[in-house]
XYZ file of C-alpha atoms in Angstrom:
569
model
C -0.016 -0.008 0.085
C 2.834 2.310 0.867
C 4.614 1.731 -2.464
C 1.331 2.640 -4.185
C 0.828 5.805 -2.432
C 4.522 6.809 -3.394
C 3.734 5.947 -6.965
C 0.487 8.158 -7.135
C 2.288 11.053 -5.625
C 5.390 10.671 -7.883
C 2.996 10.848 -11.029
C 1.105 13.967 -9.688
C 4.521 15.796 -9.137
C 5.604 14.724 -12.485
C 2.368 15.969 -14.195
C 2.524 19.347 -12.453
C 6.316 19.703 -13.556
C 5.520 18.736 -17.303
C 2.437 21.260 -16.994
C 4.654 24.253 -15.622
C 7.416 23.620 -18.140
C 4.825 23.337 -21.122
C 3.103 26.597 -19.900
C 6.303 28.542 -19.530
C 7.469 27.312 -23.113
C 4.328 28.518 -24.402
C 4.394 31.831 -22.817
C 8.054 32.241 -23.927
C 6.860 31.391 -27.542
C 3.949 34.157 -27.374
C 6.193 36.935 -25.735
C 8.966 36.421 -28.532
C 6.588 37.641 -31.309
C 7.451 40.902 -30.929
C 10.907 40.223 -32.009
C 11.690 40.598 -35.778
C 14.147 37.671 -35.687
C 11.666 35.211 -33.844
C 8.717 36.264 -36.047
C 10.896 35.369 -39.103
C 11.837 31.940 -37.358
C 8.163 31.115 -36.932
C 7.213 31.809 -40.545
C 10.260 29.859 -41.668
C 9.473 26.958 -39.702
C 5.782 26.634 -41.124
C 6.764 27.383 -44.535
C 8.612 24.158 -44.371
C 5.964 21.922 -42.582
C 3.591 19.480 -43.862
C 0.070 19.810 -45.411
C -1.903 18.375 -42.588
C -4.259 21.544 -41.713
C -5.337 20.078 -38.253
C -1.570 19.364 -37.089
C -1.019 22.841 -38.319
C -3.607 24.399 -36.243
C -2.128 22.561 -33.256
C 1.190 24.024 -33.845
C -0.181 27.624 -34.262
C -2.579 27.327 -31.286
C -0.043 29.522 -29.012
C -0.546 32.219 -31.505
C -4.251 32.112 -31.604
C -4.257 31.925 -27.609
C -1.982 35.012 -27.264
C -3.444 38.364 -26.547
C -0.784 40.042 -28.946
C -2.160 41.544 -32.223
C 1.098 40.398 -34.218
C 0.284 36.812 -32.912
C -3.096 36.863 -34.260
C -2.030 38.264 -37.696
C 0.782 35.471 -37.971
C -1.976 32.855 -37.062
C -4.275 33.972 -40.005
C -1.500 34.184 -42.438
C -0.100 31.165 -41.881
C -3.253 29.373 -41.685
C -4.062 30.424 -45.058
C -0.664 29.229 -46.265
C -1.386 25.794 -44.831
C -4.955 25.701 -46.624
C -3.464 26.693 -49.769
C -0.817 23.935 -49.722
C -3.417 21.423 -48.644
C -5.986 22.201 -51.356
C -3.236 23.210 -53.908
C -5.575 25.531 -55.766
C -7.400 28.781 -55.004
C -9.977 28.361 -52.139
C -12.266 30.122 -49.984
C -10.627 29.245 -46.822
C -7.209 30.518 -47.608
C -9.070 33.846 -49.181
C -10.779 34.339 -45.722
C -7.675 34.110 -43.715
C -5.169 36.047 -46.169
C -7.614 39.150 -46.038
C -8.286 38.931 -42.490
C -4.327 38.978 -41.666
C -4.093 42.287 -44.185
C -6.999 43.803 -42.320
C -5.557 43.169 -38.824
C -2.144 44.289 -40.133
C -3.732 47.593 -41.164
C -5.664 48.143 -37.967
C -2.232 47.871 -36.118
C -0.742 50.255 -38.629
C 2.433 48.311 -38.504
C 4.271 48.535 -41.780
C 6.338 45.756 -41.662
C 3.193 43.310 -41.134
C 1.458 45.433 -43.811
C 3.856 44.457 -46.377
C 4.496 40.885 -45.286
C 0.786 40.008 -45.493
C -0.048 41.731 -48.797
C 2.894 40.074 -49.945
C 2.133 36.838 -48.684
C -1.506 36.870 -50.345
C 0.315 38.077 -53.316
C 2.463 35.029 -53.675
C -0.583 32.851 -53.230
C -2.447 34.751 -56.341
C 0.935 34.562 -58.345
C 1.165 30.630 -58.049
C -2.383 30.257 -59.087
C -2.242 32.458 -61.935
C -4.526 35.084 -60.711
C -2.666 37.876 -62.150
C -5.430 40.377 -62.723
C -6.307 40.361 -59.101
C -2.570 40.228 -58.160
C -1.400 43.463 -59.958
C -3.096 45.989 -57.780
C -1.802 44.597 -54.563
C 1.487 44.369 -55.760
C 1.628 47.940 -57.212
C 0.304 49.199 -53.757
C 2.867 47.045 -51.986
C 5.656 48.060 -53.904
C 4.877 51.836 -53.036
C 4.629 51.057 -49.369
C 7.970 49.218 -49.217
C 9.693 52.558 -50.739
C 8.704 54.036 -47.334
C 10.007 51.516 -45.010
C 13.912 50.920 -44.154
C 14.264 47.305 -45.643
C 16.312 46.433 -42.153
C 12.638 46.987 -40.583
C 10.859 44.555 -43.094
C 10.000 40.883 -42.641
C 12.455 38.928 -44.927
C 13.360 41.869 -46.846
C 15.236 39.606 -49.536
C 12.003 37.723 -50.177
C 10.011 40.950 -50.672
C 12.376 42.314 -53.365
C 12.940 38.800 -55.116
C 9.041 38.666 -55.389
C 8.821 42.021 -56.884
C 11.669 40.981 -59.236
C 9.513 37.962 -60.155
C 6.165 40.030 -60.842
C 8.280 42.825 -63.006
C 9.781 39.824 -64.939
C 6.355 38.335 -65.660
C 5.069 41.465 -67.383
C 8.434 41.716 -69.050
C 9.607 45.050 -67.042
C 13.072 45.786 -66.969
C 13.232 46.955 -63.434
C 12.863 43.318 -62.665
C 16.804 43.311 -62.718
C 17.275 45.783 -60.062
C 14.695 44.320 -57.384
C 16.612 41.016 -57.981
C 20.157 42.579 -57.333
C 18.494 44.572 -54.283
C 17.248 41.359 -52.775
C 20.867 39.964 -53.165
C 21.961 42.574 -50.628
C 19.825 40.868 -47.839
C 20.544 37.295 -48.370
C 23.427 34.873 -47.679
C 25.862 34.991 -50.928
C 26.240 31.371 -51.183
C 22.871 29.580 -50.821
C 20.283 27.864 -52.899
C 18.151 30.989 -52.928
C 21.039 33.363 -54.165
C 21.443 30.737 -56.727
C 17.888 31.160 -57.663
C 17.840 34.770 -57.935
C 21.217 34.879 -60.088
C 19.351 32.555 -62.327
C 16.437 34.594 -62.462
C 18.759 37.717 -63.290
C 20.322 35.642 -66.133
C 16.529 34.902 -67.621
C 16.077 38.722 -67.486
C 19.185 39.307 -69.801
C 18.176 36.322 -71.919
C 14.737 38.027 -72.488
C 16.509 41.055 -73.606
C 18.419 39.052 -76.065
C 21.740 40.013 -74.056
C 23.024 36.265 -74.303
C 26.554 37.177 -73.109
C 25.290 38.790 -69.771
C 22.758 35.923 -69.543
C 25.179 33.068 -69.665
C 27.474 35.028 -67.115
C 24.766 34.798 -64.335
C 23.751 31.321 -65.287
C 27.274 30.258 -64.673
C 27.705 32.045 -61.420
C 24.162 30.373 -60.417
C 25.507 26.920 -61.705
C 28.799 27.408 -59.667
C 26.670 28.266 -56.396
C 24.150 25.509 -56.934
C 26.744 22.966 -57.111
C 28.955 24.483 -54.048
C 25.853 24.127 -51.824
C 24.500 20.756 -53.375
C 21.405 22.006 -54.716
C 20.450 19.458 -57.376
C 16.943 20.739 -58.179
C 18.510 24.349 -58.888
C 21.226 22.705 -61.002
C 18.594 20.964 -62.884
C 16.753 24.127 -63.789
C 19.841 26.096 -64.597
C 20.984 23.188 -67.265
C 17.486 24.015 -68.970
C 17.898 27.897 -69.013
C 21.652 27.345 -70.295
C 20.194 25.407 -73.025
C 17.833 28.229 -74.403
C 20.964 30.429 -74.678
C 22.576 27.727 -76.716
C 19.616 27.037 -78.844
C 19.542 31.004 -79.445
C 23.229 30.825 -80.650
C 22.095 28.132 -83.158
C 24.353 25.337 -81.175
C 21.523 22.897 -81.216
C 23.410 19.801 -80.124
C 24.790 21.197 -76.704
C 21.224 22.597 -76.105
C 19.862 19.017 -76.427
C 22.570 17.823 -74.191
C 21.783 20.256 -71.472
C 18.163 19.371 -71.768
C 18.507 15.665 -71.334
C 20.802 16.341 -68.056
C 17.745 18.850 -66.903
C 15.265 15.977 -67.623
C 17.551 13.485 -66.028
C 17.873 15.316 -62.580
C 14.226 16.244 -62.608
C 12.953 12.763 -62.769
C 15.596 11.614 -60.386
C 14.471 14.268 -57.693
C 10.764 14.110 -58.692
C 10.480 17.824 -60.010
C 7.718 17.337 -62.227
C 7.300 20.907 -63.141
C 10.873 21.271 -64.226
C 10.694 17.992 -66.067
C 7.744 19.138 -67.926
C 9.258 22.639 -69.195
C 12.497 20.958 -69.946
C 10.705 18.371 -72.187
C 8.622 20.870 -73.846
C 11.995 22.739 -74.831
C 13.645 19.651 -76.195
C 10.733 18.720 -78.166
C 10.593 21.933 -79.855
C 14.473 21.812 -80.825
C 13.897 17.723 -82.015
C 11.062 19.035 -84.114
C 13.331 21.690 -85.718
C 15.617 18.504 -86.559
C 12.649 16.538 -88.051
C 12.995 13.777 -85.188
C 9.399 13.536 -84.806
C 9.459 9.915 -83.146
C 11.395 10.942 -80.221
C 9.538 14.157 -80.195
C 6.067 12.035 -79.699
C 7.327 10.393 -76.775
C 8.647 13.268 -74.918
C 5.580 15.033 -75.505
C 3.372 12.456 -74.164
C 5.057 12.536 -70.776
C 4.879 16.554 -70.733
C 1.296 16.257 -71.402
C 0.714 13.628 -68.684
C 2.365 16.300 -66.220
C 0.621 19.428 -67.721
C -2.775 17.763 -67.450
C -2.374 17.207 -63.802
C -2.663 20.676 -62.572
C -5.221 23.502 -63.694
C -2.400 26.169 -63.342
C 0.048 24.094 -65.736
C -2.487 24.723 -68.779
C -0.326 27.234 -70.427
C 2.134 24.390 -70.822
C -0.515 22.261 -72.055
C -1.174 24.502 -74.771
C 2.444 24.400 -75.979
C 2.197 20.498 -75.804
C -0.644 20.430 -78.052
C 0.267 23.023 -80.508
C 3.631 21.000 -80.880
C 1.498 17.734 -81.527
C -0.473 19.531 -84.087
C 2.932 20.377 -85.928
C 3.990 16.822 -86.165
C 0.405 15.656 -87.460
C 0.345 18.479 -90.025
C -2.776 16.896 -91.450
C -1.686 13.235 -91.421
C -4.456 12.116 -88.998
C -7.561 14.499 -89.368
C -9.566 12.908 -86.540
C -6.759 13.070 -83.969
C -6.105 16.683 -85.290
C -9.616 17.763 -84.925
C -9.555 16.305 -81.229
C -6.490 18.291 -80.365
C -7.820 21.396 -81.706
C -11.008 21.263 -79.740
C -8.689 20.820 -76.555
C -6.628 23.767 -77.661
C -9.700 25.910 -78.079
C -10.889 24.996 -74.714
C -7.612 25.793 -73.036
C -7.240 28.988 -74.806
C -10.741 30.336 -73.681
C -9.428 29.285 -70.052
C -6.307 31.009 -70.403
C -8.144 34.036 -71.496
C -9.738 34.465 -68.088
C -6.697 33.541 -65.753
C -2.966 33.756 -67.137
C -3.350 33.984 -71.007
C -1.642 36.614 -72.924
C -4.822 38.686 -72.957
C -4.906 38.967 -69.117
C -1.015 39.464 -68.793
C -1.078 42.250 -71.524
C -4.033 43.898 -69.764
C -1.888 43.713 -66.456
C 1.100 45.151 -68.409
C -0.987 48.056 -69.390
C -2.260 48.491 -65.672
C 1.467 48.525 -64.522
C 2.292 51.131 -67.106
C -0.518 53.363 -66.320
C 0.241 53.113 -62.571
C 3.946 53.894 -63.367
C 2.655 57.187 -65.609
C 0.632 58.301 -62.789
C 3.116 57.871 -60.037
C 5.565 59.581 -62.242
C 3.447 62.518 -62.868
C 2.450 62.966 -59.188
C 6.081 63.212 -58.181
C 6.537 65.981 -60.827
C 3.443 67.664 -59.730
C 4.548 67.534 -56.013
C 7.729 69.144 -57.357
C 6.199 71.855 -59.233
C 5.129 75.268 -57.650
C 3.838 76.928 -60.567
C 0.154 76.519 -61.253
C 0.643 76.541 -65.171
C 3.212 73.714 -65.171
C 0.772 71.646 -62.866
C -2.004 72.125 -65.113
C 0.326 70.817 -68.172
C 0.742 67.613 -65.992
C -2.718 67.206 -65.632
C -3.195 67.245 -69.343
C -0.623 64.730 -69.625
C -2.099 62.515 -67.206
C -5.536 62.645 -69.184
C -4.047 61.859 -72.373
C -2.034 58.968 -71.210
C -5.218 57.650 -69.418
C -7.495 58.072 -72.544
C -4.830 56.339 -74.643
C -4.297 53.579 -72.202
C -8.168 53.073 -72.063
C -8.317 52.916 -75.717
C -5.887 50.244 -76.146
C -7.375 48.136 -73.344
C -10.939 48.401 -74.941
C -9.668 47.720 -78.126
C -7.554 44.407 -77.130
C -10.585 43.215 -74.887
C -13.073 43.784 -78.149
C -11.089 42.774 -80.938
C -11.776 39.185 -80.607
C -15.380 39.308 -80.156
C -15.711 41.880 -83.490
C -13.662 39.372 -85.554
C -15.892 36.745 -84.412
C -19.038 38.756 -85.502
C -17.657 39.688 -88.866
C -16.616 36.177 -89.672
C -19.931 34.799 -89.024
C -21.356 37.477 -91.427
C -18.831 36.658 -94.185
C -19.404 32.728 -93.641
C -23.097 33.474 -94.141
C -22.825 35.731 -97.302
C -20.109 33.308 -98.657
C -22.453 30.208 -98.210
C -25.631 31.977 -99.684
C -23.342 32.948 -102.786
C -22.325 29.412 -103.133
C -25.995 28.390 -102.871
C -26.993 30.872 -105.580
C -24.143 29.816 -108.095
C -24.539 26.138 -107.623
C -27.339 23.954 -109.213
C -29.694 24.234 -106.562
C -31.331 20.798 -105.076
C -32.708 19.730 -101.893
C -29.426 18.475 -100.672
C -27.915 21.702 -101.041
C -30.483 23.053 -98.988
C -30.052 20.453 -96.457
C -26.352 21.322 -96.196
C -27.310 25.176 -95.955
C -29.690 24.407 -93.182
C -27.161 22.546 -91.436
C -24.530 25.459 -91.656
C -27.079 27.833 -90.552
C -27.798 25.661 -87.287
C -23.998 25.755 -86.416
C -23.822 29.582 -87.119
C -26.879 30.040 -84.880
C -25.396 28.017 -82.202
C -22.234 30.015 -82.402
C -24.010 33.403 -82.338
C -26.372 32.153 -79.108
C -23.083 31.277 -77.327
C -21.556 34.708 -78.258
C -24.762 36.535 -77.096
C -24.558 34.483 -73.670
C -21.055 35.245 -72.915
C -21.717 39.199 -73.157
C -25.178 38.912 -71.622
C -24.148 40.070 -68.188
C -21.858 43.033 -69.338
C -23.416 46.539 -68.894
C -21.060 48.540 -70.942
C -22.342 50.816 -73.879
C -20.000 49.013 -76.241
C -21.228 45.586 -75.057
C -24.855 46.592 -75.590
C -23.889 47.843 -79.029
C -22.334 44.286 -79.834
C -25.271 42.663 -78.219
C -27.561 44.358 -81.054
C -25.136 43.759 -83.894
C -24.928 40.009 -82.906
C -28.656 39.751 -82.708
C -29.057 41.420 -86.028
C -26.748 38.535 -87.495
C -28.590 36.066 -85.580
C -32.048 37.111 -87.108
C -30.288 36.996 -90.654
C -29.736 33.213 -90.029
C -33.352 32.230 -89.228
C -35.555 31.308 -91.861
C -37.446 34.210 -93.457
C -40.758 33.890 -95.628
C -38.601 34.402 -98.658
C -36.018 31.633 -97.748
C -39.327 29.228 -96.976
C -40.702 29.780 -100.227
C -37.468 28.956 -102.051
C -36.847 26.097 -100.161
C -40.329 24.764 -100.519
C -40.418 24.883 -104.103
C -36.884 22.805 -104.407
C -38.482 20.320 -101.693
C -41.598 19.732 -103.967
C -39.321 19.340 -106.955
C -37.521 16.333 -105.226
C -40.019 15.170 -102.931
C -43.266 15.871 -105.035
C -44.736 12.192 -104.369
C -44.303 12.735 -100.558
C -45.860 16.400 -100.752
C -48.667 15.334 -102.916
C -49.137 12.557 -100.535
C -49.274 14.628 -97.390
C -51.601 17.287 -98.970
C -54.131 14.570 -100.251
C -54.448 12.590 -96.948
C -54.017 15.753 -94.473
C -55.549 18.802 -96.147
C -56.182 20.334 -92.860
C -52.405 21.079 -92.463
C -51.362 24.498 -91.885
C -48.223 26.158 -93.472
C -46.585 26.072 -89.889
C -47.287 22.328 -89.838
C -45.797 21.807 -92.885
C -42.538 23.562 -92.145
C -42.124 21.290 -89.338
C -42.885 18.059 -91.336
C -40.842 19.041 -94.180
C -37.720 19.999 -92.115
C -38.266 16.795 -90.212
C -38.122 14.886 -93.512
C -34.521 16.093 -93.990
C -33.661 14.525 -90.758
C -33.474 17.777 -88.720
C -34.131 17.333 -84.869
C -36.611 19.471 -82.798
C -33.670 21.616 -81.526
C -32.205 22.252 -85.148
C -36.169 23.226 -86.401
C -36.650 25.333 -83.406
C -33.346 27.103 -84.075
C -33.982 27.774 -87.841
C -37.558 28.794 -87.113
C -36.470 31.123 -84.449
C -38.636 29.670 -81.584
C -38.008 27.463 -78.693
C -37.739 23.542 -78.712
C -40.748 23.472 -76.352
C -42.832 25.394 -78.933
C -42.006 22.687 -81.574
C -43.038 19.873 -79.047
C -46.235 21.573 -78.264
C -47.215 22.186 -82.296
C -46.467 18.462 -82.507
C -48.784 17.733 -79.429
C -51.623 19.975 -80.872
C -51.207 18.156 -84.346
C -51.550 14.993 -82.755
C -54.777 15.826 -80.922
C -55.875 17.327 -84.185
C -55.398 14.216 -86.316
C -56.147 11.494 -83.855
C -55.169 8.138 -84.941
C -54.087 9.427 -88.421
C -51.027 11.079 -86.659
C -48.956 7.877 -86.496
C -49.697 7.472 -90.185
C -48.329 10.907 -90.944
C -45.104 9.815 -89.178
C -45.072 6.770 -90.952
C -45.068 8.584 -94.279
C -42.348 11.070 -93.117
C -40.121 8.134 -92.098
C -40.396 6.171 -95.535
């Protein structure tokens, strides 16, 4: 009994010690949030954590329980990152916590936290190709970073590196200066510095400065090998291949890309393997090695299809496959072209060229406004200030015009093409020896055009702009011109009777009570048009066609089945 009592007493003492040690450790963690160094330590630790959100909440519980405002900001921002990693796509939970962290940082009026939370959210938008939403936030964060000493920022090297990424995306030359600025605040020989040097090399390559590009790629390669970063080394090999391809040295380019793919497969870097494979396929296609190219593209296509944010790469894969086919397999080519159309429509609303161009214009507009604002503040004379305002108005109007033109050009081109297609087909119809088979083809063509027009009208239905309203009216006019008019019907009826005279006479003899509206449906159905196609041509709903048939059935009674037996023959 005495031994048992001692054990119980020892257990309680041990439990109390563990409780107070944990409590002390928790208090220590919470109190350390006010230190910039410790804040960065917490962020770094969570950036390398696993995707388990339940476990993440447990790890971050000490922040949530803290009364510190900074702890709450960190909790929401890091939880947002956790949900992003878990879902691996744009999701409502991440959005909620990102925006909450930004809001709390602004309430606290802490510049370091405002910049970091906005940057944290921007990385999320950038990674999932939400370029339109990203640009305004980044522009604002850039302006705010100019007012803060970099030494007071949270991860200044990450901040300036990300600005470099953004400017590189829209092909702005300021990217290089941001990258070089980030180098001032990071360890010189590290995977991160190798990555930045590689990015600078890519900027020079884009500007066709191959000498500087290769210089920075070589520097990046030396550091990657020095620190043992095989992943970075693989990416550098692919970038160097681009330089050698540009120089016309295709053999060296192929050699680098094959090494890149080998490293990427070894370390399971699918994204890099995909990029390198597409580059290699493009070069091999120049050398007419189609069999090897097809095998490489199959693997690249598998990776590109696995993530929605790889669709721009999937577009490249399909375009290369079409280049290989070049009319040799029409059915396969048709399938690929349908896929390509779907991807292009998706990219137009996410990370496609149209969005990037629009974002680029937004950046240019913001830069012009910022420049003119600085000049205006420096000017004291009213007349010079007035001239600056005029410049701003001209630039704004010019940019607005370009933006409007780029967004509406595609829609106008489609409308004109539909009009031209209709006129061309009708001209062919007039020139050809007219028979009922020609009309059948003509009606099928009209149905296709009507379907396209209806889709176009549906796409712009939600728009409220004056220009969109005008475009709706024009498209509606084109749609009306495709419907079967009385004149077209009479011409069609004459040709129908010529070819199907016996059928027409049988119908009229046995069913004299049929109206002209009934005859339209009967004749079109005789040509194997379904309810939807008939309704499209006549400009009515499918339900209206069904109801018309129901009324006819009621009117004819038992003779209704006889009518459709005659039609089917």
